[in-house]
Coordinates of C-alpha atoms and ligand atoms in Angstrom, one line a residue:
X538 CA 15.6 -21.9 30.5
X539 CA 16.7 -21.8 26.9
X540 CA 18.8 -25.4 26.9
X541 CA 15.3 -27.2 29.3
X542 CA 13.0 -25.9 25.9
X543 CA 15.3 -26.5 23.4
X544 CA 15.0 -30.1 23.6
X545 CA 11.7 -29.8 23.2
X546 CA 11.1 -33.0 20.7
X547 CA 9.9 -32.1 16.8
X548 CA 6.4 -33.2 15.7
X549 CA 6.2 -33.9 12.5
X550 CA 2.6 -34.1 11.9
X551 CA 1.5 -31.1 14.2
X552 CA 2.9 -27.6 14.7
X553 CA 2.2 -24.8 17.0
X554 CA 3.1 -21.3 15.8
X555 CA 3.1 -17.9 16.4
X556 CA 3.7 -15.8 13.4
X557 CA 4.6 -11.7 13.5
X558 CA 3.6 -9.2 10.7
X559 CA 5.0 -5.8 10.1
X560 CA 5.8 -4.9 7.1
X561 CA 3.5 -2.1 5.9
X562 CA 0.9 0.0 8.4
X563 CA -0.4 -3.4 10.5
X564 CA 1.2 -4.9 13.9
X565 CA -0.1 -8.1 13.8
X566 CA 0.5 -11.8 15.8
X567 CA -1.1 -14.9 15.1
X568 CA -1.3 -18.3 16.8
X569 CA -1.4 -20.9 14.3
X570 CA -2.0 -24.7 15.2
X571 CA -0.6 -27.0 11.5
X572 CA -2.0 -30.6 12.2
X573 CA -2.1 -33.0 9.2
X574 CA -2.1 -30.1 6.6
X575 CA -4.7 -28.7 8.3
X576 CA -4.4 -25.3 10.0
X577 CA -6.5 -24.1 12.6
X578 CA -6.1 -20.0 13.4
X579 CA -6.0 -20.0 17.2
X580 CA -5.7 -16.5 17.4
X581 CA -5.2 -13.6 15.3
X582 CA -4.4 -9.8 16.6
X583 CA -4.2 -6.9 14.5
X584 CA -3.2 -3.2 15.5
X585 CA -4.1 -0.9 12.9
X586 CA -2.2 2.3 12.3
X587 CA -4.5 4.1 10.1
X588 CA -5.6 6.9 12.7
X589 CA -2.0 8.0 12.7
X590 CA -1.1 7.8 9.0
X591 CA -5.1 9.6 7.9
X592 CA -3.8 13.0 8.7
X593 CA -0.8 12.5 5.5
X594 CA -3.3 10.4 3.2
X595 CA -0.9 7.9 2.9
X596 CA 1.4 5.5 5.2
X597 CA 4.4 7.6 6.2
X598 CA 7.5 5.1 6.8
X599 CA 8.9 6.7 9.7
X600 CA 5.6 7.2 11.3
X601 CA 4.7 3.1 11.0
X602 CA 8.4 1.6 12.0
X603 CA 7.8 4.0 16.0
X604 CA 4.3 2.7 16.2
X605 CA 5.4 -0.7 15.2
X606 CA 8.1 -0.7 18.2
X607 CA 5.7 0.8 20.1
X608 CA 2.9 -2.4 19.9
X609 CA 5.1 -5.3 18.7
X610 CA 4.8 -6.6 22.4
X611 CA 1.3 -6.5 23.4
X612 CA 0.2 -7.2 20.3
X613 CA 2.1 -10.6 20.8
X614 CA 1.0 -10.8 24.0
X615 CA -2.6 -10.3 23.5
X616 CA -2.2 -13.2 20.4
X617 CA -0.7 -15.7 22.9
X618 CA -3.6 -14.6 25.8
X619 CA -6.3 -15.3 22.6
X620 CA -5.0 -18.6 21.7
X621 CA -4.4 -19.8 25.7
X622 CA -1.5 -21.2 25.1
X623 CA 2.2 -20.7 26.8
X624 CA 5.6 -19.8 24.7
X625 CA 7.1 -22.9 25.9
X626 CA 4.9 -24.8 23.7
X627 CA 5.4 -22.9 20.2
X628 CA 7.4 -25.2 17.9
X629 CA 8.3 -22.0 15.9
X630 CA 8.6 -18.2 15.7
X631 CA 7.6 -16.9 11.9
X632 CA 8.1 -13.6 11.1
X633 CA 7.7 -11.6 7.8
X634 CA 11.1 -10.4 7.1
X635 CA 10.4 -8.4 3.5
X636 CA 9.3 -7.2 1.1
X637 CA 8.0 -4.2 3.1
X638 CA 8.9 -0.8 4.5
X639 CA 12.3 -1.6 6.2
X640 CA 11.6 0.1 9.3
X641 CA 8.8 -2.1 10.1
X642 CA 10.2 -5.3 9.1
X643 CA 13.2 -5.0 10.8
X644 CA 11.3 -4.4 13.9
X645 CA 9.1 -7.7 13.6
X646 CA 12.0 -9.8 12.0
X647 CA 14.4 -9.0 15.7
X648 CA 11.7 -9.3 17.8
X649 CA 10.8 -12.6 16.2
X650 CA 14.9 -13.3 16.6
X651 CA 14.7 -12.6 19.8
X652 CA 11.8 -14.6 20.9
X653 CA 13.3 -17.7 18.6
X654 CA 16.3 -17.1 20.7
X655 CA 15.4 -16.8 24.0
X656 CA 12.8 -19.9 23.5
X657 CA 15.2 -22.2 21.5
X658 CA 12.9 -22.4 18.7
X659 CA 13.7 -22.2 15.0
X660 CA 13.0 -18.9 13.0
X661 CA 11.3 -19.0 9.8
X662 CA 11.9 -15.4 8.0
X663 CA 8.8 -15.3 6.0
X664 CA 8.1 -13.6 2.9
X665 CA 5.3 -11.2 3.1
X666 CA 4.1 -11.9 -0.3
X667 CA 4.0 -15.8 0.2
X668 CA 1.8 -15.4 3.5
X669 CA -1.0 -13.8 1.0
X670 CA -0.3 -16.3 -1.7
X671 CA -0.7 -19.3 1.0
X672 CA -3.6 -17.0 2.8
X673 CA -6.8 -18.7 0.7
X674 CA -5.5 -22.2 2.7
X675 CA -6.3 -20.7 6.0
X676 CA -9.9 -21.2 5.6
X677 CA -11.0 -23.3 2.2
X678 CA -9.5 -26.9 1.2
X679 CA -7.1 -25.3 -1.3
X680 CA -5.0 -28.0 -2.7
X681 CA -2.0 -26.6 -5.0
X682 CA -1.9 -26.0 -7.9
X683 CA -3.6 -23.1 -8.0
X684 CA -3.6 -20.2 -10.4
X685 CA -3.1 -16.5 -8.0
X686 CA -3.9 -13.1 -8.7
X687 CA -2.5 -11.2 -6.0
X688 CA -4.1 -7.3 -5.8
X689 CA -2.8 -5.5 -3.0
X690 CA -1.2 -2.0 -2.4
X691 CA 2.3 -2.5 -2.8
X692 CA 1.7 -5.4 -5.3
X693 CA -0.4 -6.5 -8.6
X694 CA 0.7 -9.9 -9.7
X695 CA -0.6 -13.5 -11.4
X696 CA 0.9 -16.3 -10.1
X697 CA 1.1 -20.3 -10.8
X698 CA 1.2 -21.7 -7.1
X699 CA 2.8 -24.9 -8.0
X700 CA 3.4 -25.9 -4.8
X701 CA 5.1 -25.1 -1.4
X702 CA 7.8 -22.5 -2.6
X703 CA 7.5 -23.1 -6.4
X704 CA 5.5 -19.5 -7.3
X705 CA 6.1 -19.0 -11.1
X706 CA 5.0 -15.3 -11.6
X707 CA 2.9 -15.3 -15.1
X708 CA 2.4 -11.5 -15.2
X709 CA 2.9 -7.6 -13.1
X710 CA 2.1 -4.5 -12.3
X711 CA 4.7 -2.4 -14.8
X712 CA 3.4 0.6 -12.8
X713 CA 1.5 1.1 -10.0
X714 CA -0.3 -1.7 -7.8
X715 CA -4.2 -1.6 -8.1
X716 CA -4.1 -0.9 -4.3
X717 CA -2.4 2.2 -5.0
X718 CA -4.0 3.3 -7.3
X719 CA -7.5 2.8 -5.2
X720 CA -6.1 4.7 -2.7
X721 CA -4.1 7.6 -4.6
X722 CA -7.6 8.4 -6.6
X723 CA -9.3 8.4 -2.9
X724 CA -7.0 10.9 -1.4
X725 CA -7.4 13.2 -4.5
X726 CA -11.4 12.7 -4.4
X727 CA -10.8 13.7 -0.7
X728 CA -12.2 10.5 1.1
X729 CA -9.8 9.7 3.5
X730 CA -7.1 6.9 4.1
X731 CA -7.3 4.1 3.5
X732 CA -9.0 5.0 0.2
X733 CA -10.3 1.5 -1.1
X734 CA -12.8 1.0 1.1
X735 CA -13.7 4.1 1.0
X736 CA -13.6 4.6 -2.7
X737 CA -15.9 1.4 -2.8
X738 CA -18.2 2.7 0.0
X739 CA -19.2 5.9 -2.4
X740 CA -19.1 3.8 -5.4
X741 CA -22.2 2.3 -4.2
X742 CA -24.2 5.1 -5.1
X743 CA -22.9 6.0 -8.5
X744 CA -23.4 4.5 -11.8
X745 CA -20.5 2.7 -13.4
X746 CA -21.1 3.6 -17.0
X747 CA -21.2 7.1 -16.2
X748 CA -17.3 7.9 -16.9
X749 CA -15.4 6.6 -19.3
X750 CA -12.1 5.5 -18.3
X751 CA -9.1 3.7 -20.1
X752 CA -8.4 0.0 -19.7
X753 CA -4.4 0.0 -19.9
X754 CA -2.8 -2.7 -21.7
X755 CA -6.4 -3.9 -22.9
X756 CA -5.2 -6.9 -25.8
X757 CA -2.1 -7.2 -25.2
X758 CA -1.2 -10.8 -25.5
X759 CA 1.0 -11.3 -21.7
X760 CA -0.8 -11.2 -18.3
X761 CA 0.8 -7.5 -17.0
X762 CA -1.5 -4.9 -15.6
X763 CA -0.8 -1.0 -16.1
X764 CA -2.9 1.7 -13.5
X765 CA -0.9 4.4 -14.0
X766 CA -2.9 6.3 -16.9
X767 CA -6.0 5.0 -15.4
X768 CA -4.9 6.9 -12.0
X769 CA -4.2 9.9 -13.9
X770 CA -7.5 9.9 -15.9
X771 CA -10.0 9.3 -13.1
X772 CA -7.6 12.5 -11.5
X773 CA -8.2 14.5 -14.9
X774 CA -11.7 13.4 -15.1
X775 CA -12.1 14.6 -11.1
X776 CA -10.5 18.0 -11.8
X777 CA -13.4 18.6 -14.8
X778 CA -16.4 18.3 -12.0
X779 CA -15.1 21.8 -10.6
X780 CA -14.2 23.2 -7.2
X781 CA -17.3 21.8 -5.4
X782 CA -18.5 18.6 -7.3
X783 CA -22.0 17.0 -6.4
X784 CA -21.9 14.1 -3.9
X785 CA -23.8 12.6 -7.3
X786 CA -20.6 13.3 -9.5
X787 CA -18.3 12.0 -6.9
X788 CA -20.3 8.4 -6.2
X789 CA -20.0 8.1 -10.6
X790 CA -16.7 8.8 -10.7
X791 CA -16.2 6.4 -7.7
X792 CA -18.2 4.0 -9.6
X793 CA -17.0 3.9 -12.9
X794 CA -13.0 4.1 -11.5
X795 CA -14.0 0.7 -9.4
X796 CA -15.8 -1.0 -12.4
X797 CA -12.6 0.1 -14.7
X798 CA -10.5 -1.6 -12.5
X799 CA -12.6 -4.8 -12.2
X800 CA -12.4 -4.6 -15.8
X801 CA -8.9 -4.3 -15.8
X802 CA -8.3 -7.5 -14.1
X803 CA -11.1 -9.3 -15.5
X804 CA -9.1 -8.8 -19.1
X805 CA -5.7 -9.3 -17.8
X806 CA -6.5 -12.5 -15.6
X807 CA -7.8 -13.9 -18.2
X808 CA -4.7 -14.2 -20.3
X809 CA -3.1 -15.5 -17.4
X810 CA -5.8 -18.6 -17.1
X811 CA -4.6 -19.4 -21.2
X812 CA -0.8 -19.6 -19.6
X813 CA -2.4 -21.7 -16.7
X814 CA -4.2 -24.0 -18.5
X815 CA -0.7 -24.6 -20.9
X816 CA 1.4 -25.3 -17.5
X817 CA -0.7 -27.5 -15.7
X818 CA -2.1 -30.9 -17.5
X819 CA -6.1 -31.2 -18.3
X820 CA -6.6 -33.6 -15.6
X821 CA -5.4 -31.4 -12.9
X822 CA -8.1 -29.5 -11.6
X823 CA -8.3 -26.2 -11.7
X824 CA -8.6 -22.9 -9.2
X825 CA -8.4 -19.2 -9.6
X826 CA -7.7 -17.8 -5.9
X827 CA -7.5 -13.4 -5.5
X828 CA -5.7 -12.3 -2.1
X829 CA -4.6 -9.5 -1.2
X830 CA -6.4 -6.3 0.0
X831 CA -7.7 -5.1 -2.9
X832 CA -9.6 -8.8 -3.2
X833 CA -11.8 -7.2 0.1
X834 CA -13.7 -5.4 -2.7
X835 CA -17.4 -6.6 -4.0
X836 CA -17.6 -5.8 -6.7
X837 CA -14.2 -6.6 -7.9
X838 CA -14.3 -10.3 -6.5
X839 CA -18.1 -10.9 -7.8
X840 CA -16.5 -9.9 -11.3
X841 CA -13.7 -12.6 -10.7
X842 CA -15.5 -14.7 -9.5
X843 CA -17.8 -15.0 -12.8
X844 CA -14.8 -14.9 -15.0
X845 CA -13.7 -18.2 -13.4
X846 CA -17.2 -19.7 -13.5
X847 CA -16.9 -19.1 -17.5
X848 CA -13.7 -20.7 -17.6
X849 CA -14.4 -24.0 -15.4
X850 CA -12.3 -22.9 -12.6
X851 CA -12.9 -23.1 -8.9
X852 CA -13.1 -20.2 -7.1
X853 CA -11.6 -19.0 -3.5
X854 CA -10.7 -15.9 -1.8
X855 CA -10.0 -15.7 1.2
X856 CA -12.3 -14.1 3.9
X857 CA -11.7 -10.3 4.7
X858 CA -9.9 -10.4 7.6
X859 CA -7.2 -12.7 6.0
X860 CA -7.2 -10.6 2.8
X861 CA -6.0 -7.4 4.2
X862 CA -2.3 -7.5 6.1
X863 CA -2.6 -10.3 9.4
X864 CA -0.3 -12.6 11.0
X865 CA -2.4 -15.7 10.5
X866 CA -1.3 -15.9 6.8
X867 CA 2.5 -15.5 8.4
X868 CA 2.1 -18.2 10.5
X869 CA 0.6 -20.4 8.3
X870 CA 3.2 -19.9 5.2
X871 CA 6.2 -20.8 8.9
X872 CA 4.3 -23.6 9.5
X873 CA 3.8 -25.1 6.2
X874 CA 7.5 -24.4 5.7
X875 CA 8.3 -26.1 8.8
X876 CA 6.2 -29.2 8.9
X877 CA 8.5 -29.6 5.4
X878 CA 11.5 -29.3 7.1
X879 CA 12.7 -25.8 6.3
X880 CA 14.3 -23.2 9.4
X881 CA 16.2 -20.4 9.3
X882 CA 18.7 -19.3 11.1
X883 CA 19.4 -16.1 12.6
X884 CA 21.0 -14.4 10.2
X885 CA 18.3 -13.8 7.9
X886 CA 18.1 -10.5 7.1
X887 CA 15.0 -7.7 6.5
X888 CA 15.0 -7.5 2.9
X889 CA 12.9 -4.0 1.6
X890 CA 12.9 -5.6 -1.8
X891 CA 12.2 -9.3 -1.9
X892 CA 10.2 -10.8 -5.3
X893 CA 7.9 -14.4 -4.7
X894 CA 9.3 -15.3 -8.1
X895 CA 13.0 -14.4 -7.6
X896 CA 13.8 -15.9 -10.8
X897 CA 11.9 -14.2 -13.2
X898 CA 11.9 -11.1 -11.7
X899 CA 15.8 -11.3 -11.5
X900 CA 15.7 -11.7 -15.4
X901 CA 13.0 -9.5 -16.1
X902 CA 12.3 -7.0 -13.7
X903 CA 8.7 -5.5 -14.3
X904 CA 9.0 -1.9 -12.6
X905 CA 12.7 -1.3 -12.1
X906 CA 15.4 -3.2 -10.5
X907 CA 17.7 -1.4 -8.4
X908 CA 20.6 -1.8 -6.0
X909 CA 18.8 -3.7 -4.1
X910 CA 17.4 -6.0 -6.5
X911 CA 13.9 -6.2 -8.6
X912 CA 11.4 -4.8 -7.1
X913 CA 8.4 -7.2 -8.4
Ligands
KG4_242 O1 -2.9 -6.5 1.4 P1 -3.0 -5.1 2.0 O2 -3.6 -5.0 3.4 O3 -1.6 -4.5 2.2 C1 -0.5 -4.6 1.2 O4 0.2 -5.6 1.3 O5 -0.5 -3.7 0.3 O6 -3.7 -4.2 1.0 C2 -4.0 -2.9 1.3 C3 -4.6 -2.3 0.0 C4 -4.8 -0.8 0.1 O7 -4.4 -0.2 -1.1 C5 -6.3 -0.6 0.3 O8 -6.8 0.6 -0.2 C6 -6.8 -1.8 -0.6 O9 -5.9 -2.9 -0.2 N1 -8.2 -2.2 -0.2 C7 -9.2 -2.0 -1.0 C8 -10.4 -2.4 -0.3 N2 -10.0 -2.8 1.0 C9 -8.6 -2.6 1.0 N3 -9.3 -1.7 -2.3 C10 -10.5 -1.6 -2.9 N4 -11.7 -1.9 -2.2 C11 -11.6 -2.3 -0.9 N5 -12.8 -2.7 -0.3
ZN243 ZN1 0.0 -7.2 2.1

């Protein structure tokens, strides 16, 4: 079998593939069809693990690499049923091989080996962070360059997207990611996992002026982003309602946490669109793209969204179900990568740690850099 489909002749202008995403709390596949430069999303399946991880507030590592192994296959299946098409026509297997929770992305990277393997098809060992930095392409003309802010839960990053694998990182998260901290000031107002959306369901309800709460790093002349002391003040200021705060006090808290953090990146993106506009030449037009799951929120996009307005920018984000962890934007970073000539091979390796900008991170780590490398 594997020798008949591995002469299967290269297209160069159109690519079928199927990309696999498991690095966090998501089994996902994705059926991706790449013809001139534009991609068409054939299918798209997502597992979510949330029910199992609610019970701990949080996603418990252990807990997401069983139920990973545990769905890898149907989920794939089902993507492949969705998009009506066979294995034997896939040009390529893409899978997210870091940065993530190991567990998880070693189980997607082999099974996408194995796949690869058994087809004949090239690997692509994608990087999780590049899927959601390509992700706005998956449904608006998004021509490059383009300036990123990435807000996620493992990640809080601005980005010049040159081009295809030429990220230049203009500023990070030196502490927590905004995701995070959505979700750690959730699970101490007692609302559940995953706390963004929740956070932003109460919010609706409550006034945003109602709490003041610090905007870290406010001024400073770079593009980083702090949330740590903001964390811990919306947790001091939650403490202060009492043992049985109002539904009232809750929603403002709620509220004024969400609009601090809008605020937050509102300021800080805004440096980064000065460092922008010095990197790319006036004629050039200009975008301002947010991904990532924290860019699901309302409120937070409608405040990013006017900040580009002001500064002449074009504005995308992708839709929710490409802003939060898929396979789609997987798929779409293999195919761009293959329709450009790039494969892996086999060896690749699941990499826990694994920074878009390799470069400056490497000489400037923003939140530690360990034995296994920068984290961000
Ligand atoms: O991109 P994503 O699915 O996974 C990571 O790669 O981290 O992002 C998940 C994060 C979580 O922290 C979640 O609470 C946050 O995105 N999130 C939100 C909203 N929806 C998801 N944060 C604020 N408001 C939302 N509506
Ligand atoms: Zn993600």
């Amino acid at each position: 079998m594997m020798s008949a489909l591995a002469e299967k002749p290269r297209r160069a202008n159109m690519c079928l593939v199927l990309g696999i995403e498991s690095s966090c709390d998501e089994t996902a596949a994705s059926v991706l069809r790449l013809e001139g430069g534009h991609p068409q999303v054939l299918s798209s399946v997502i597992a979510s693990q949330d029910e199992k991880h609610a019970p701990f507030g949080g996603v418990v590592p252990e807990i997401a690499a069983r139920a990973h192994m545990e769905k890898i296959e149907t989920v794939t299946k089902r993507a492949m049923q969705a998009a009506n098409v066979q294995y034997c026509d896939l040009d390529a297997i893409a899978a997210t091989a870091g940065p993530g929770l190991i567990g998880g992305v070693i189980t997607g990277l082999q099974y996408g080996k194995g796949l690869a393997l058994s087809l004949g098809r090239p690997l692509l060992a994608i990087n999780h962070l590049e899927g959601h930095a390509l992700s706005p392409r998956l449904s608006d003309e998004c021509p490059f360059p383009y300036l990123l802010l990435l807000v996620s839960g493992g990640h809080t990053q601005l980005l010049a997207i040159m081009g295809l694998g030429d990220y230049r990182r203009l500023g990070s998260t030196i502490d927590d990611a905004a995701g995070e901290a959505f979700d750690k000031t959730a699970k101490i107002m007692g609302l559940g996992f995953p706390g963004g959306p929740a956070l932003e369901r109460l919010a609706k309800a409550g006034d945003p002026n109602s709490v003041a709460l610090p905007c870290p790093l406010r001024g400073k002349p770079n593009a980083d982003f702090s949330f740590a002391g903001l964390k811990t003040a919306a947790a001091r200021a939650f403490a202060a309602l009492g043992e049985a705060p109002s539904q009232q006090a809750k929603a403002d808290l709620a509220a004024s946490f969400q609009h601090t953090v809008a605020a937050v990146l509102h300021e800080r993106s805004g440096r980064a669109f000065d460092m922008f506009d010095r990197l790319v030449a006036d004629s050039v037009p200009k975008r301002f793209v947010v991904a990532g799951g924290v860019a699901a929120n309302q409120s937070i996009r409608e405040s990013l969204m006017s900040l580009s307005a002001q500064r002449g920018y074009a504005f995308s984000a992708p839709p929710l179900k490409y802003c939060t962890d898929n396979a789609a934007m997987i798929a779409l970073a293999g195919a761009e990568h293959f329709a450009d000539g790039r494969t892996d091979t086999l060896a690749a390796r699941a990499r826990p740690r694994w920074p878009l900008d390799g470069e400056s991170a490497a000489k400037a780590p923003k939140s530690g850099s360990g034995k296994k490398g920068p984290k961000s």
